[in-house]
Coordinates of C-alpha atoms in Angstrom, one line a residue:
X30 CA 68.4 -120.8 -10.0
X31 CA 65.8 -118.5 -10.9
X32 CA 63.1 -120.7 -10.2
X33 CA 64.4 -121.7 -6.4
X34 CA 64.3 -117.7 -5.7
X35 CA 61.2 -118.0 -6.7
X36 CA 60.4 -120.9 -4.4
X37 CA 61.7 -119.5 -2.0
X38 CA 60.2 -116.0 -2.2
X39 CA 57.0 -117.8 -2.1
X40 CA 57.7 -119.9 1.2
X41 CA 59.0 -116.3 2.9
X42 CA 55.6 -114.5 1.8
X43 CA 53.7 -117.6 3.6
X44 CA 55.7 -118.1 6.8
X45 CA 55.0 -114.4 7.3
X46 CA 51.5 -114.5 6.5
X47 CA 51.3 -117.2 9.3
X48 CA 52.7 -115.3 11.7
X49 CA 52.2 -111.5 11.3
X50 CA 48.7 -112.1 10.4
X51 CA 47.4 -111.6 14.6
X52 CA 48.1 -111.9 18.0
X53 CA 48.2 -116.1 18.5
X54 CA 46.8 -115.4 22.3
X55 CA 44.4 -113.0 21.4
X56 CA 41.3 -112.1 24.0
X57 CA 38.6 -109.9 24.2
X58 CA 39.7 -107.5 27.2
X59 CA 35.3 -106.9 28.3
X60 CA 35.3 -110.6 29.4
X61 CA 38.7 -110.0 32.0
X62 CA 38.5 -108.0 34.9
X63 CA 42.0 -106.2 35.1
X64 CA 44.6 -107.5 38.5
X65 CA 46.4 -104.1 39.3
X66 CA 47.9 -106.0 42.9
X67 CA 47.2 -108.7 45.0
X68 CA 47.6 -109.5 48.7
X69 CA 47.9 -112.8 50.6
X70 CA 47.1 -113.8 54.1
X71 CA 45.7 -117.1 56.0
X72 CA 42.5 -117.4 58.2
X73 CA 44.3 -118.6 62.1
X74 CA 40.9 -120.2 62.2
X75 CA 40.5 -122.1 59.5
X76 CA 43.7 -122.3 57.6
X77 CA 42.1 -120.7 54.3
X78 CA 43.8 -118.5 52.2
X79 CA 42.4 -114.8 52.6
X80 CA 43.0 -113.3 48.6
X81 CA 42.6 -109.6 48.5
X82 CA 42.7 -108.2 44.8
X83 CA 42.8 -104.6 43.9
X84 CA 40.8 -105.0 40.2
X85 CA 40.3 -102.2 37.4
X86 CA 37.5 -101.9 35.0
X87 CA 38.3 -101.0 31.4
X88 CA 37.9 -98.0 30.4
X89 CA 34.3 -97.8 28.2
X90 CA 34.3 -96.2 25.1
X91 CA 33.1 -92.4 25.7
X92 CA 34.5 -92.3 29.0
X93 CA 36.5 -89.2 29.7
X94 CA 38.0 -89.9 33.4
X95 CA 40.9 -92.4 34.2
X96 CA 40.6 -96.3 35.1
X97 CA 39.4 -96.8 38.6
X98 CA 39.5 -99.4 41.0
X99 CA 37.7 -101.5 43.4
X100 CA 39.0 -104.3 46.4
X101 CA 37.6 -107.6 46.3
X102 CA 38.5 -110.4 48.6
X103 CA 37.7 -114.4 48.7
X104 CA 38.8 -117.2 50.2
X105 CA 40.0 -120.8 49.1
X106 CA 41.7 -123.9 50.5
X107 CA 44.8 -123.2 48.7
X108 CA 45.9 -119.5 46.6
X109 CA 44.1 -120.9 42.9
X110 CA 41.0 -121.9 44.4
X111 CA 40.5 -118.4 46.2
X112 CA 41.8 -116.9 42.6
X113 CA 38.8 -118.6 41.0
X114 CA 36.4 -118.0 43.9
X115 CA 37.1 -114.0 42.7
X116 CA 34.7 -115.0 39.0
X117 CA 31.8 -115.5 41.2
X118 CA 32.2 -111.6 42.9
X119 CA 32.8 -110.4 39.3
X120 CA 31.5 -113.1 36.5
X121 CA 34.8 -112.4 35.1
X122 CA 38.2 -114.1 35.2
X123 CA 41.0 -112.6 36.3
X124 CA 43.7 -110.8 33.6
X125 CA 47.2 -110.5 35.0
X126 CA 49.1 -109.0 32.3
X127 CA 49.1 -105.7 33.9
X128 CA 49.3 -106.6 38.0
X129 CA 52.3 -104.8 39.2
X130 CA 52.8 -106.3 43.0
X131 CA 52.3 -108.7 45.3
X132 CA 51.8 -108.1 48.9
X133 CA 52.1 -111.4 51.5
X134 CA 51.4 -111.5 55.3
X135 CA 54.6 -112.0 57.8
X136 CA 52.4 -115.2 58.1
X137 CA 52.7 -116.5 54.9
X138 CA 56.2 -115.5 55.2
X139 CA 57.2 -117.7 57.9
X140 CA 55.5 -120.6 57.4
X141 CA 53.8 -120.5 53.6
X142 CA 55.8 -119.0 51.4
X143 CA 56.4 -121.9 49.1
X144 CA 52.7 -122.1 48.3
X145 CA 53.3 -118.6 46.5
X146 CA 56.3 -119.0 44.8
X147 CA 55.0 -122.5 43.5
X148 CA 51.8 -120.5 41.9
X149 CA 53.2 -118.0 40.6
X150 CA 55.9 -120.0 38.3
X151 CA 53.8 -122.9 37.6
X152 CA 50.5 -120.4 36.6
X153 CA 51.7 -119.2 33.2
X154 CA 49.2 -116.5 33.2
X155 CA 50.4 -114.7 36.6
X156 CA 53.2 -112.3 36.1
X157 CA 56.7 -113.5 37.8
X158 CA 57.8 -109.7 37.3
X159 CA 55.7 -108.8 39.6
X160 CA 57.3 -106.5 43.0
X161 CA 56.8 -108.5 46.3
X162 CA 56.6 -106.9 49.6
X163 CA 56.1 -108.5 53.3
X164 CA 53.4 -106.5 55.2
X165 CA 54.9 -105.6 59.1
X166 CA 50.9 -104.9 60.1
X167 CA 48.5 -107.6 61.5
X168 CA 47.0 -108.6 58.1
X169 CA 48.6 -107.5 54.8
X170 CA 44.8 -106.6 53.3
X171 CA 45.2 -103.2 55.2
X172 CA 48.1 -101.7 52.7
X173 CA 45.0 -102.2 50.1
X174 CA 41.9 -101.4 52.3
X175 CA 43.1 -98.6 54.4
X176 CA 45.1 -96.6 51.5
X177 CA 42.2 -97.2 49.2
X178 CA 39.5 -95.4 51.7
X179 CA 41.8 -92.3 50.9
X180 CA 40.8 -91.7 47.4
X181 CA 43.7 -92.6 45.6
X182 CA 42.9 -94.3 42.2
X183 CA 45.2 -97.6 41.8
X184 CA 46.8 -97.9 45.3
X185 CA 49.4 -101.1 43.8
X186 CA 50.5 -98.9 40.9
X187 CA 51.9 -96.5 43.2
X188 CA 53.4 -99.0 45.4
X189 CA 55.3 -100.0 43.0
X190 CA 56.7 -96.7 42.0
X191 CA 58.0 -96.7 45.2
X192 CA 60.0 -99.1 43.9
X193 CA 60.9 -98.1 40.6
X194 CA 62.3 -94.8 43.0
X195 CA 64.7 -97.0 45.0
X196 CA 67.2 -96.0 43.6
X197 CA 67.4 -92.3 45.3
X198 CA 67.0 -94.0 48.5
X199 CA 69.0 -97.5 48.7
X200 CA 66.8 -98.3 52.1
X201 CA 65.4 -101.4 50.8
X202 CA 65.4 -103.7 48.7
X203 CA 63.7 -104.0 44.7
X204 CA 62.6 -107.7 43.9
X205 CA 60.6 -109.7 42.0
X206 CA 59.6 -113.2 42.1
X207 CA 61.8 -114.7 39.8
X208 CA 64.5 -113.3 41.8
X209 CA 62.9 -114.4 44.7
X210 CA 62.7 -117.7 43.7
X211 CA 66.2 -117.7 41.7
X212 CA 67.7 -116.9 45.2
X213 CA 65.6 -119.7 47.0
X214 CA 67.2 -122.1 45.0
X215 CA 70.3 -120.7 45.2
X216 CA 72.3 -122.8 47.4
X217 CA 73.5 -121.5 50.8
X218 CA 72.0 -118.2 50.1
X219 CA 69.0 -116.7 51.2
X220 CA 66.9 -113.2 50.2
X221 CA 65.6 -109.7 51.6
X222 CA 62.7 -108.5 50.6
X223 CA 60.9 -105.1 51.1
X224 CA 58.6 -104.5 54.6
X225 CA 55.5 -102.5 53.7
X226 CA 53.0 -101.4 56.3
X227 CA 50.4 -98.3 57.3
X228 CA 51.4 -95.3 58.8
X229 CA 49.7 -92.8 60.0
X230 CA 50.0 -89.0 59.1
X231 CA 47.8 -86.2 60.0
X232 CA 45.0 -88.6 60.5
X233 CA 45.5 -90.1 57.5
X234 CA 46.7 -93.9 56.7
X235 CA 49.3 -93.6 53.9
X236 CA 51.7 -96.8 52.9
X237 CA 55.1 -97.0 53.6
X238 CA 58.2 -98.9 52.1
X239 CA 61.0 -99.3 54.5
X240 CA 63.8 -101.9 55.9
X241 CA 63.3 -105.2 54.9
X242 CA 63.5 -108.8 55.3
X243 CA 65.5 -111.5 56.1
X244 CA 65.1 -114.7 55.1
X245 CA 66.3 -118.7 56.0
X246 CA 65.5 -120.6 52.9
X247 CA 62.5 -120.1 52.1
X248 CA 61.7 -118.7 55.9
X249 CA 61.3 -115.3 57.4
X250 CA 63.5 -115.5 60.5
X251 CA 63.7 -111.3 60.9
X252 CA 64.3 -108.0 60.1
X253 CA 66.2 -105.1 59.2
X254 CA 66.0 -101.6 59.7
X255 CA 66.7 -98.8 57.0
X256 CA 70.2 -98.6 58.0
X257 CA 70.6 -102.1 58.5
X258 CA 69.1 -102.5 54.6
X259 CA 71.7 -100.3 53.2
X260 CA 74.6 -101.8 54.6
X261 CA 73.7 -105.0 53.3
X262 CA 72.7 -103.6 50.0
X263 CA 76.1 -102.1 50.0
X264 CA 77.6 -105.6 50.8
X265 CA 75.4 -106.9 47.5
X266 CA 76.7 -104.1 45.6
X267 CA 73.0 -102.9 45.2
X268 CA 73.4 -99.0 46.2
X269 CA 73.0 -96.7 42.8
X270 CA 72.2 -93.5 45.3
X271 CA 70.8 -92.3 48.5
X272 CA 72.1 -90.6 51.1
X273 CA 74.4 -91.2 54.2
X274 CA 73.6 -89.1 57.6
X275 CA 77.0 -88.6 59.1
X276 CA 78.0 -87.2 62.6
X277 CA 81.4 -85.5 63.3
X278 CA 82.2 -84.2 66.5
X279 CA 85.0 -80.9 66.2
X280 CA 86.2 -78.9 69.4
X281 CA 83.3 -80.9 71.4
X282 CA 80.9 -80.0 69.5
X283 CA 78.7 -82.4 67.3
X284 CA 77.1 -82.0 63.7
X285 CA 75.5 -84.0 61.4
X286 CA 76.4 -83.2 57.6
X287 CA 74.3 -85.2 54.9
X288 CA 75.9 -86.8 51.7
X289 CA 74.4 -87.8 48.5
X290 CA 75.8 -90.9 47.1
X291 CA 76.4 -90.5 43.7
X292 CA 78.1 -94.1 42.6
X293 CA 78.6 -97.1 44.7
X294 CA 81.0 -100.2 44.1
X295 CA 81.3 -103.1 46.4
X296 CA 84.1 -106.0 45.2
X297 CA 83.7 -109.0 47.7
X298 CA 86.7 -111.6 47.5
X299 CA 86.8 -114.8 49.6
X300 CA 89.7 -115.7 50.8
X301 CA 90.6 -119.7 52.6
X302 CA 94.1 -119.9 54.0
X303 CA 94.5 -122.3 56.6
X304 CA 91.0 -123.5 57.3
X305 CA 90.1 -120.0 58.0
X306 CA 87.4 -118.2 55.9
X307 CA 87.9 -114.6 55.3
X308 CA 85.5 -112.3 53.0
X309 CA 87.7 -109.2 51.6
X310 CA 85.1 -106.3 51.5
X311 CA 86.0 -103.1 49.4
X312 CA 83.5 -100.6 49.0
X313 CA 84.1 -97.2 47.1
X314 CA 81.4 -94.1 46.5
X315 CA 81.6 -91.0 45.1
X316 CA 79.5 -88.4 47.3
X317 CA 78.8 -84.9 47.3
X318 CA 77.9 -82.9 50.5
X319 CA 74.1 -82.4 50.2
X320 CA 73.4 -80.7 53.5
X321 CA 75.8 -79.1 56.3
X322 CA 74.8 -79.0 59.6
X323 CA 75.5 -75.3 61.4
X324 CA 78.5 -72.6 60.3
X325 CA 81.5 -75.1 60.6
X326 CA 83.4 -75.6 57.6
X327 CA 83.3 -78.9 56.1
X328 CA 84.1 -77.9 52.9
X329 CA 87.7 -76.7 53.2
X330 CA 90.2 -79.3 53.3
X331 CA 90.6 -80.1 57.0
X332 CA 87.2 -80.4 57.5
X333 CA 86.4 -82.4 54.2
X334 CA 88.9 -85.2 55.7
X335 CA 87.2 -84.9 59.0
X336 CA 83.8 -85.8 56.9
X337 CA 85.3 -88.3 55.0
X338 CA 87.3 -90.2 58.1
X339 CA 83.5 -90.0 59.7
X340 CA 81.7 -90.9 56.5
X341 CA 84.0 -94.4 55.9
X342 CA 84.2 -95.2 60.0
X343 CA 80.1 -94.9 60.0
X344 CA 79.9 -97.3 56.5
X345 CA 82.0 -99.8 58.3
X346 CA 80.6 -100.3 61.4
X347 CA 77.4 -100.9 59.8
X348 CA 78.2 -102.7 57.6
X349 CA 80.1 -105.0 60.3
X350 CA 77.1 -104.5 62.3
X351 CA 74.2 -106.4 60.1
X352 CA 77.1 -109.0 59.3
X353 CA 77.4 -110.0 62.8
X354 CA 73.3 -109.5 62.8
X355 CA 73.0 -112.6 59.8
X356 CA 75.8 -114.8 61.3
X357 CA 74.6 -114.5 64.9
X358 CA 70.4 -114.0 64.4
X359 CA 69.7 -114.7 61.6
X360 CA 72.3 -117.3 60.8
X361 CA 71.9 -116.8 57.1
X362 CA 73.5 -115.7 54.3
X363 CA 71.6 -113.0 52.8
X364 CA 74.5 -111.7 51.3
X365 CA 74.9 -114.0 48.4
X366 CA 78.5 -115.1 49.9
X367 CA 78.1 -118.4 49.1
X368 CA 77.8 -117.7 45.5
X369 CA 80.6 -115.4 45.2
X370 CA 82.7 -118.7 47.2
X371 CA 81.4 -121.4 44.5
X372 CA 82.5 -118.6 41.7
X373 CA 86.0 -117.8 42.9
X374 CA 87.0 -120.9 44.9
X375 CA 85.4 -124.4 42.9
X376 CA 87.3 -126.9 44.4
X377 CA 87.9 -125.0 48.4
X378 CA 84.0 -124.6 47.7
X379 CA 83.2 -128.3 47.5
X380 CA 85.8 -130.0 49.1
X381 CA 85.8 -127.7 52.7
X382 CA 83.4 -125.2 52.7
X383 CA 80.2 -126.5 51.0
X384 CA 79.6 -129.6 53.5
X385 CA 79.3 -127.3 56.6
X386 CA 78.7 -124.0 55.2
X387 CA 76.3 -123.3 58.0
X388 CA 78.9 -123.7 60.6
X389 CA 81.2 -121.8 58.2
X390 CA 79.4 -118.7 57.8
X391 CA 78.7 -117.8 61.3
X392 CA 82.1 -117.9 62.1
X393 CA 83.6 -116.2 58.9
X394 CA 85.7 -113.2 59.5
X395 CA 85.4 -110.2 57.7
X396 CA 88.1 -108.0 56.2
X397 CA 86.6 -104.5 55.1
X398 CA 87.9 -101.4 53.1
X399 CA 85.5 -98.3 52.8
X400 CA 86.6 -95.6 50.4
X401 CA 84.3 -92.4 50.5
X402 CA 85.2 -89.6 48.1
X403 CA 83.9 -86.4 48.4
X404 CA 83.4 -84.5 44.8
X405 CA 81.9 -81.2 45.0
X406 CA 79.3 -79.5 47.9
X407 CA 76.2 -79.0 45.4
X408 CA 75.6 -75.3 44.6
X409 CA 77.2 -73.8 47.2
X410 CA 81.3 -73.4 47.6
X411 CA 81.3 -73.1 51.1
X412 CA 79.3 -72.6 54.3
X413 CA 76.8 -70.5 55.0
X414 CA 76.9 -68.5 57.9
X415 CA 74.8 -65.8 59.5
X416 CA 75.2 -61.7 58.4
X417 CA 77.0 -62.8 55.1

């Protein structure tokens, strides 16, 4: 007994000297150049891929300042070859343990976007975490080029703390590819993804993240405004916070009071009673009055239920709103309904509603529930009003 403790002990000591001993994938860092973001278009002309990389140098030793980083861009007959084209701009291959996002073209969109998602989960050194956006302007090599001219030091890192930020503002979406391509395959369902683009303020060209969009298969077909994005983020129970702009009209005059959304629950329950498809849509938040709009009191009891009745009417309508936008325009579910139907109906699922689930969706009714409660008004007990 002693002696197979022994053995034992022995075998342990070796297996661990086998595999704490270094990093199996090892590489010297001086022979990479660093991907911090990447954007992806196509030449009209002559069908090529356009690549434009946003690359850092490592840090030398004895340096005192931060990282910085530089735009390349090359060109290829397909994504990989425009990839490798980038080693003879830098002599080095590209490292994409630390790339963040990816930016593609509305072009690529439409017609390419299988070309992307195929790269990225069949290339096991690019990053599937990585944040994808659509660019809205004529090429999406702008977002990088005309945001880097202003000085800032890794343009894609800060895109994608827009992202990490979505949270306190629920008006568009946060994916990654494997999402992306977890909801391609999906069946019945399609995605939304983020719209970046340039905007100009003051004379200067600063990115913006707003809206999103909508997707057939693996398709853009359109798009969808901030407030569109939310309400179909509500519908995918996908709001953590934000804010709601709501406008209440009292003795004929009109205000707009602002709440912060605080928590956000959606439950979606399909319901199939007599060949007729009906999606139950409840959806409760807790708010807080963030902003009030002139010297009427909205925080008293009559005017908190005025609020509230406004709050819940303006959450329904558009949410009914970029419903009958999918079903008519779009014709696509980028709700994910079709998954929550194969979950809570199997055998309606496959039997009636899978073999013409096109036809289905765009004539589904909706039944919808909004429950808004109002918690506290910040700071501040009641309304402000002028000489008090």
């Amino acid at each position: 007994m002693r002696n197979l403790k022994k053995i034992l002990l022995i075998v342990l000591i070796l297996i661990n000297t086998i595999i704490l001993s270094a990093c199996w994938n090892y590489r010297e860092i001086d022979k990479f150049i660093i991907v911090a973001g990447m954007v992806i278009d196509k030449d009209k002309d002559t069908n090529k891929y356009i690549l434009t990389g946003e690359l850092i140098e490592p840090m030398r030793k004895g340096e005192k300042s931060g990282p910085e980083s530089k735009i390349i861009q090359v060109k290829g007959d397909s994504i990989f070859n425009a990839i490798r084209e980038g080693i003879e701009l830098n002599g080095k291959k590209m490292y994409w343990g630390h790339s963040q996002i990816m930016i593609i073209s509305e072009e690529i969109a439409k017609y390419d976007l299988m070309s992307v998602i195929d790269l990225v989960n069949r290339d096991t050194e690019i990053r599937g975490d990585m944040k994808i956006f659509v660019s809205k302007d004529n090429t999406a090599s702008e977002i990088l080029y005309k945001t880097y001219e202003t000085g800032e030091e890794i343009i894609s890192y800060k895109i994608n703390e827009v992202l990490k930020n979505q949270k306190s503002i629920s008006n568009y979406p946060d994916i990654n590819f494997w999402e992306l391509a977890k909801q391609l395959l999906a069946k019945g369902s399609s995605p939304i993804v983020p719209c970046i683009n340039i905007e100009i303020q003051e004379g200067v060209p600063m990115f913006r993240v707003s809206g999103s969009n909508a997707f057939k298969g693996n398709k853009l077909v359109g798009n969808l405004n901030d407030i569109e994005t939310k309400s179909a983020l509500f519908i995918k129970d996908e709001v953590k916070g934000g804010f709601l702009v709501i406008e209440s009209e009292v003795d004929g005059n009109k205000y707009k009071n602002t709440l912060e959304i605080f928590k956000s629950e959606t439950k979606v329950k399909p319901e199939y009673k007599d060949n007729k498809l009906t999606m139950n849509i409840n959806v409760e938040m807790d708010t807080g009055i963030i902003e009030i709009d002139g010297e009427r009191d909205f925080i008293e009891k009559k005017g908190r239920q005025i609020l509230q009745k406004d709050a819940e009417e303006y959450v329904k309508k558009n949410i009914k709103k970029v419903i009958d936008k999918a079903q008519t325009d779009f014709q696509s579910d980028i709700f994910g309904f079709a998954g929550i139907i194969m979950r809570e109906m199997p055998k309606e699922w496959k039997e009636k509603i899978e073999p013409n689930w096109e036809e289905e969706f765009k004539k589904l009714d909706t039944n919808m529930q909004v429950k808004i409660n109002i918690r506290n008004s910040a700071l501040i007990s009641k309304t402000i009003k002028v000489g008090e």
